[in-house]
PDB file of C-alpha atoms in Angstrom:
ATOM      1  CA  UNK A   1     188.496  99.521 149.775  1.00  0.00           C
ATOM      2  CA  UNK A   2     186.513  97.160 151.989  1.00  0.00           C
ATOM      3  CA  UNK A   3     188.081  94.012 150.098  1.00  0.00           C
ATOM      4  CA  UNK A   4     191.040  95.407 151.534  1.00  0.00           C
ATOM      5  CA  UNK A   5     190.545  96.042 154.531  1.00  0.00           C
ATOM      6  CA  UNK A   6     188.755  92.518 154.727  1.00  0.00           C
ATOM      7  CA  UNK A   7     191.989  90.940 153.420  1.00  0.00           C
ATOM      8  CA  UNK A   8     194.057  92.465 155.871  1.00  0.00           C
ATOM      9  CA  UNK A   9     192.042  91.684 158.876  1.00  0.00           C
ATOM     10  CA  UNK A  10     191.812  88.018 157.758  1.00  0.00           C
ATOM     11  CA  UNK A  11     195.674  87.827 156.926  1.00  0.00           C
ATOM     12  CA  UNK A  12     194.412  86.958 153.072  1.00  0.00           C
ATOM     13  CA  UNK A  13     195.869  89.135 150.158  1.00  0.00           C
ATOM     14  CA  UNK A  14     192.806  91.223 148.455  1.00  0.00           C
ATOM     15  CA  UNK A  15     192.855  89.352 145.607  1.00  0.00           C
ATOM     16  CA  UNK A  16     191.527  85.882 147.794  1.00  0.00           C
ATOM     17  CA  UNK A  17     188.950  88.001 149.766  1.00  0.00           C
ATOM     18  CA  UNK A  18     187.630  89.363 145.985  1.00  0.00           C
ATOM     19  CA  UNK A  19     187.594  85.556 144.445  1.00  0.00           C
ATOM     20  CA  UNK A  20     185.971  84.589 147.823  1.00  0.00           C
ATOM     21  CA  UNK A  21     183.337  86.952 147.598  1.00  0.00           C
ATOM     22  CA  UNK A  22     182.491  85.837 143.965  1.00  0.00           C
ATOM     23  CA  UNK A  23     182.272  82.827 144.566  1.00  0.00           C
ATOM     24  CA  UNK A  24     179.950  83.163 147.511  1.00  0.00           C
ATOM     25  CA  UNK A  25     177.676  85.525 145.286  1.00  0.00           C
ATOM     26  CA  UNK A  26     177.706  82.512 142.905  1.00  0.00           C
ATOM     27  CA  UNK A  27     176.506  79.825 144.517  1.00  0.00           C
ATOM     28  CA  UNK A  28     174.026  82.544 146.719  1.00  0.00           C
ATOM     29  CA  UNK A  29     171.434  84.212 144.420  1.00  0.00           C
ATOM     30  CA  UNK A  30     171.022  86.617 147.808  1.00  0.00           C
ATOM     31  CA  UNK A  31     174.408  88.035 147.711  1.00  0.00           C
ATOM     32  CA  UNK A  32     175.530  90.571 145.036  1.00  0.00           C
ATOM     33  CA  UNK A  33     178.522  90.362 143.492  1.00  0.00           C
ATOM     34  CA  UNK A  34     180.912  92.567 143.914  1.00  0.00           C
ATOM     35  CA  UNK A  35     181.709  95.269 140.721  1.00  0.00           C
ATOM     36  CA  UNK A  36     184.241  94.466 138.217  1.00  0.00           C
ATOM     37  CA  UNK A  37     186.457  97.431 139.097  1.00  0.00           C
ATOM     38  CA  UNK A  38     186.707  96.392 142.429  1.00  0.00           C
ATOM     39  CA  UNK A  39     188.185  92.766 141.448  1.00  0.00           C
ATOM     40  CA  UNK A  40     190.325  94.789 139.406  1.00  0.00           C
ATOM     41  CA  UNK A  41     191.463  96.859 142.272  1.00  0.00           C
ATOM     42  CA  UNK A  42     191.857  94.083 144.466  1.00  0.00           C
ATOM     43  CA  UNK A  43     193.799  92.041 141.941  1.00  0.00           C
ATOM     44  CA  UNK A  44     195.877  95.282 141.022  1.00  0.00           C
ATOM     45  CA  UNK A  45     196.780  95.578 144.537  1.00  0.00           C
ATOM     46  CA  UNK A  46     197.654  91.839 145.366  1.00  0.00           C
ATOM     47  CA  UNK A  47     199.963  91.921 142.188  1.00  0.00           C
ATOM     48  CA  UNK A  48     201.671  94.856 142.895  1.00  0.00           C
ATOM     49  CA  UNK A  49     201.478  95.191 146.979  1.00  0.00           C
ATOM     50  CA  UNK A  50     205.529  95.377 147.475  1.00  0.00           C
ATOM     51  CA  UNK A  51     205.586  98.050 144.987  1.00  0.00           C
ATOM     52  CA  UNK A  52     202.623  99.485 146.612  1.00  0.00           C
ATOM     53  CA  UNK A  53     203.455  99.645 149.964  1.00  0.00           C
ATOM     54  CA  UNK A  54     207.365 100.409 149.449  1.00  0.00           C
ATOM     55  CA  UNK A  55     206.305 103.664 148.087  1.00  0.00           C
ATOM     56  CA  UNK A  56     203.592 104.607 150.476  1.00  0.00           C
ATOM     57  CA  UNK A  57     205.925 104.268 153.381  1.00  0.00           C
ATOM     58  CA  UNK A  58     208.554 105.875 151.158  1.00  0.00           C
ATOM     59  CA  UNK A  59     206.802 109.196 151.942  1.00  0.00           C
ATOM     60  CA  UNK A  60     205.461 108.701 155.185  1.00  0.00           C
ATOM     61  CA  UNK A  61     206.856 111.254 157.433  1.00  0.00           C
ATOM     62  CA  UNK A  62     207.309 110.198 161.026  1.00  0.00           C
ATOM     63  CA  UNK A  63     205.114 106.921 160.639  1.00  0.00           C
ATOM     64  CA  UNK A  64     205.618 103.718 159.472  1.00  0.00           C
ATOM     65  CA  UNK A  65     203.164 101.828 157.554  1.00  0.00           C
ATOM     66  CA  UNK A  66     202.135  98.946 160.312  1.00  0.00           C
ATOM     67  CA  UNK A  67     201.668 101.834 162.645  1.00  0.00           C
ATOM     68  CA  UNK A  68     198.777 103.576 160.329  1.00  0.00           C
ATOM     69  CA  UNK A  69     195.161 102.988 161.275  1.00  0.00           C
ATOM     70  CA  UNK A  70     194.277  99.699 159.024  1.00  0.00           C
ATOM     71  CA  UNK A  71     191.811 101.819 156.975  1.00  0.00           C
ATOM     72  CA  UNK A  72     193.967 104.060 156.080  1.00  0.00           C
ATOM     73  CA  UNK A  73     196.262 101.833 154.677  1.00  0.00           C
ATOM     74  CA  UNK A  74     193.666  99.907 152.818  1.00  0.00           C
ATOM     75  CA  UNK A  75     192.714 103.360 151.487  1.00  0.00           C
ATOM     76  CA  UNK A  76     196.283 104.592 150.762  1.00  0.00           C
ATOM     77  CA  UNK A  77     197.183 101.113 148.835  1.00  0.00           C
ATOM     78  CA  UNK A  78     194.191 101.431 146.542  1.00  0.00           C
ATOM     79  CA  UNK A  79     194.966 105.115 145.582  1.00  0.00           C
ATOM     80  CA  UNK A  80     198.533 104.522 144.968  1.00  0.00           C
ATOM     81  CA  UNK A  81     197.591 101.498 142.650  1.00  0.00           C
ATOM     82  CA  UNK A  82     195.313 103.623 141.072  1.00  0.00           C
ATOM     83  CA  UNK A  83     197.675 106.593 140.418  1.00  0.00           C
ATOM     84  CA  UNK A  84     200.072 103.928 139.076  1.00  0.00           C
ATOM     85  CA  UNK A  85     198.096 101.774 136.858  1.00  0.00           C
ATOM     86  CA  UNK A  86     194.656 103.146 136.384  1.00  0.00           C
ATOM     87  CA  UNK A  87     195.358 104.954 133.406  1.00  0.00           C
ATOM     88  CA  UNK A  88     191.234 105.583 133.440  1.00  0.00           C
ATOM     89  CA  UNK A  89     191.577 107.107 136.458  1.00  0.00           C
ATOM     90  CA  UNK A  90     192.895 110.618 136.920  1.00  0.00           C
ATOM     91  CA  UNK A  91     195.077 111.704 139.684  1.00  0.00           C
ATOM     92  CA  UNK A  92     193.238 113.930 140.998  1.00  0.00           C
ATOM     93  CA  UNK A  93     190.069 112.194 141.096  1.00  0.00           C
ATOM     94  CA  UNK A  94     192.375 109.156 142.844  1.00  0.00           C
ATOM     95  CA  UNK A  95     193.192 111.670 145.412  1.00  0.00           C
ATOM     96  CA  UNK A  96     189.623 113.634 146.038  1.00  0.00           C
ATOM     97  CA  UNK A  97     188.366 110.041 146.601  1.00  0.00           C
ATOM     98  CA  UNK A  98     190.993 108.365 148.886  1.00  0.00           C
ATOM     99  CA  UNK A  99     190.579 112.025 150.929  1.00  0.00           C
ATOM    100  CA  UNK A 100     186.888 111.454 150.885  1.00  0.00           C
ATOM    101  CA  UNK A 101     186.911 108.167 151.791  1.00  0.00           C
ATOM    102  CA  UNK A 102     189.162 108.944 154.773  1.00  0.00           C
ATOM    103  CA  UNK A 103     186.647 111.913 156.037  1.00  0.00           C
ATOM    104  CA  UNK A 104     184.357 109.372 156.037  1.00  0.00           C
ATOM    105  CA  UNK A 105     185.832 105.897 157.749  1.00  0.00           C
ATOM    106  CA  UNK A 106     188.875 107.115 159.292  1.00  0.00           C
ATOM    107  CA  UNK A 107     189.733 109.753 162.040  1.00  0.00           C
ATOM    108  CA  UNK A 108     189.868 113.641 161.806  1.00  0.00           C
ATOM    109  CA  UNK A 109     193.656 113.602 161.318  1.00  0.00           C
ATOM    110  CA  UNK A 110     193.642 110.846 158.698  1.00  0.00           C
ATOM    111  CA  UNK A 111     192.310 113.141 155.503  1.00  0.00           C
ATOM    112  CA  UNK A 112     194.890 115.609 155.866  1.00  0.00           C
ATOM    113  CA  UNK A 113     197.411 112.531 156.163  1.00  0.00           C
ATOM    114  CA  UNK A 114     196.315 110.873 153.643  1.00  0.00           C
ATOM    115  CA  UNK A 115     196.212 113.987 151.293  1.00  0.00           C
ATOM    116  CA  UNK A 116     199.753 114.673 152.049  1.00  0.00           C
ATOM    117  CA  UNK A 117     201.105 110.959 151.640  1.00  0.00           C
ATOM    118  CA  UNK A 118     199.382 111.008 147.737  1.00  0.00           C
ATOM    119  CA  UNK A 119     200.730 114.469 147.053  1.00  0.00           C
ATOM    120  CA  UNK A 120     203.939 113.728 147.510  1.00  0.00           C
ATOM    121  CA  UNK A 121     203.224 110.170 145.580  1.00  0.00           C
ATOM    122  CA  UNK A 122     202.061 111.795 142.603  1.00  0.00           C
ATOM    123  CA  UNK A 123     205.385 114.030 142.364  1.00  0.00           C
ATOM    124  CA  UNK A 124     207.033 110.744 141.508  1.00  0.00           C
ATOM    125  CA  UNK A 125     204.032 108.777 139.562  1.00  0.00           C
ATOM    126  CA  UNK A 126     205.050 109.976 136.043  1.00  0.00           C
ATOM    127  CA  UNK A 127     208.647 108.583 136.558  1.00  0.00           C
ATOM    128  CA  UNK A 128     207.168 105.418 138.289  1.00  0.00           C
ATOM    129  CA  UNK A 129     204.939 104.980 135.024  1.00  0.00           C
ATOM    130  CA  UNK A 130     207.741 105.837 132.140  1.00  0.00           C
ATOM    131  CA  UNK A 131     209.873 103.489 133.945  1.00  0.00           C
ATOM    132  CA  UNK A 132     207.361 100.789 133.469  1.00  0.00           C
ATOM    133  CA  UNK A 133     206.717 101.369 130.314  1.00  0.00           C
ATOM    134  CA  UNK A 134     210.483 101.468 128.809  1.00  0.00           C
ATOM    135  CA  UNK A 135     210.546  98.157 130.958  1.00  0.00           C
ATOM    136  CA  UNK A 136     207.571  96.781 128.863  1.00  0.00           C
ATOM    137  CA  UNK A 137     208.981  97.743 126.161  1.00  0.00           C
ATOM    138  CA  UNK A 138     211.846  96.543 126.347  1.00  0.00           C
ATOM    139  CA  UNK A 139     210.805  93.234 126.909  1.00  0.00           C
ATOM    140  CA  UNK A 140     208.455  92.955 123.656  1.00  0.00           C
ATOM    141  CA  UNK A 141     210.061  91.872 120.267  1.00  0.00           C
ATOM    142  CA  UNK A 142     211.350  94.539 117.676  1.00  0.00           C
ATOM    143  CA  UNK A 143     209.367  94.968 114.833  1.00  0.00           C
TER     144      UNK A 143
END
């Protein structure tokens, strides 16, 4: 979440701040490297961002997504990649962390919120997923 937020405070996409950071924790024995899952994430979320962020504000209610606290939307982008293509993940452990995660960085409001936005998200997640799939495979040679 923190590559994220990085990225969008340095106008970079999460995937640059992630390569950044391993490259720095290459060359600098000092500085850890950041986990795999978390380049994952961060490369998950630069691929897919329009996808990402077209259904987050989809089901914001009264808000638009520049108008969110920057947090929140680093938090809400991660969650909504995960609930769409972290098959390892499940959706309710996407959702107890992005809530827990918000209780803990964010403002009082923002767990609630952020509950409510990925509730209504993962109404629509097993469409969003079949889609993808008949897409896929439609796209791979017939046996």
């Amino acid at each position: 979440m923190d590559v994220l937020f990085e990225a969008e405070a340095r106008g970079l996409t999460a995937e640059a701040v992630a390569d950044s950071r391993i490259a720095l924790a290459e060359d600098d024995p000092e500085v850890s490297g950041l986990n795999p899952y978390t380049v994952t994430v961060a490369r998950g979320v630069t691929e897919h961002a329009a996808h990402v962020d077209d259904l987050i504000s989809a089901h914001l209610q009264g808000w638009t997504l520049e108008r969110l606290p920057a947090v929140d939307r680093a938090i809400l982008r991660v969650a909504v990649w995960e609930l769409l293509h972290a098959e390892d993940v499940p959706e309710p452990v996407a959702v107890d962390e992005a809530v827990e995660l918000a209780k803990e960085l964010s403002t009082d409001e923002s767990p609630g919120f952020v509950n409510g936005v990925l509730g209504q998200v993962m109404l629509v997640t097993p469409q969003i997923r079949a889609a993808s799939q008949a897409v896929r495979g439609a796209g791979s040679p017939e046996s």
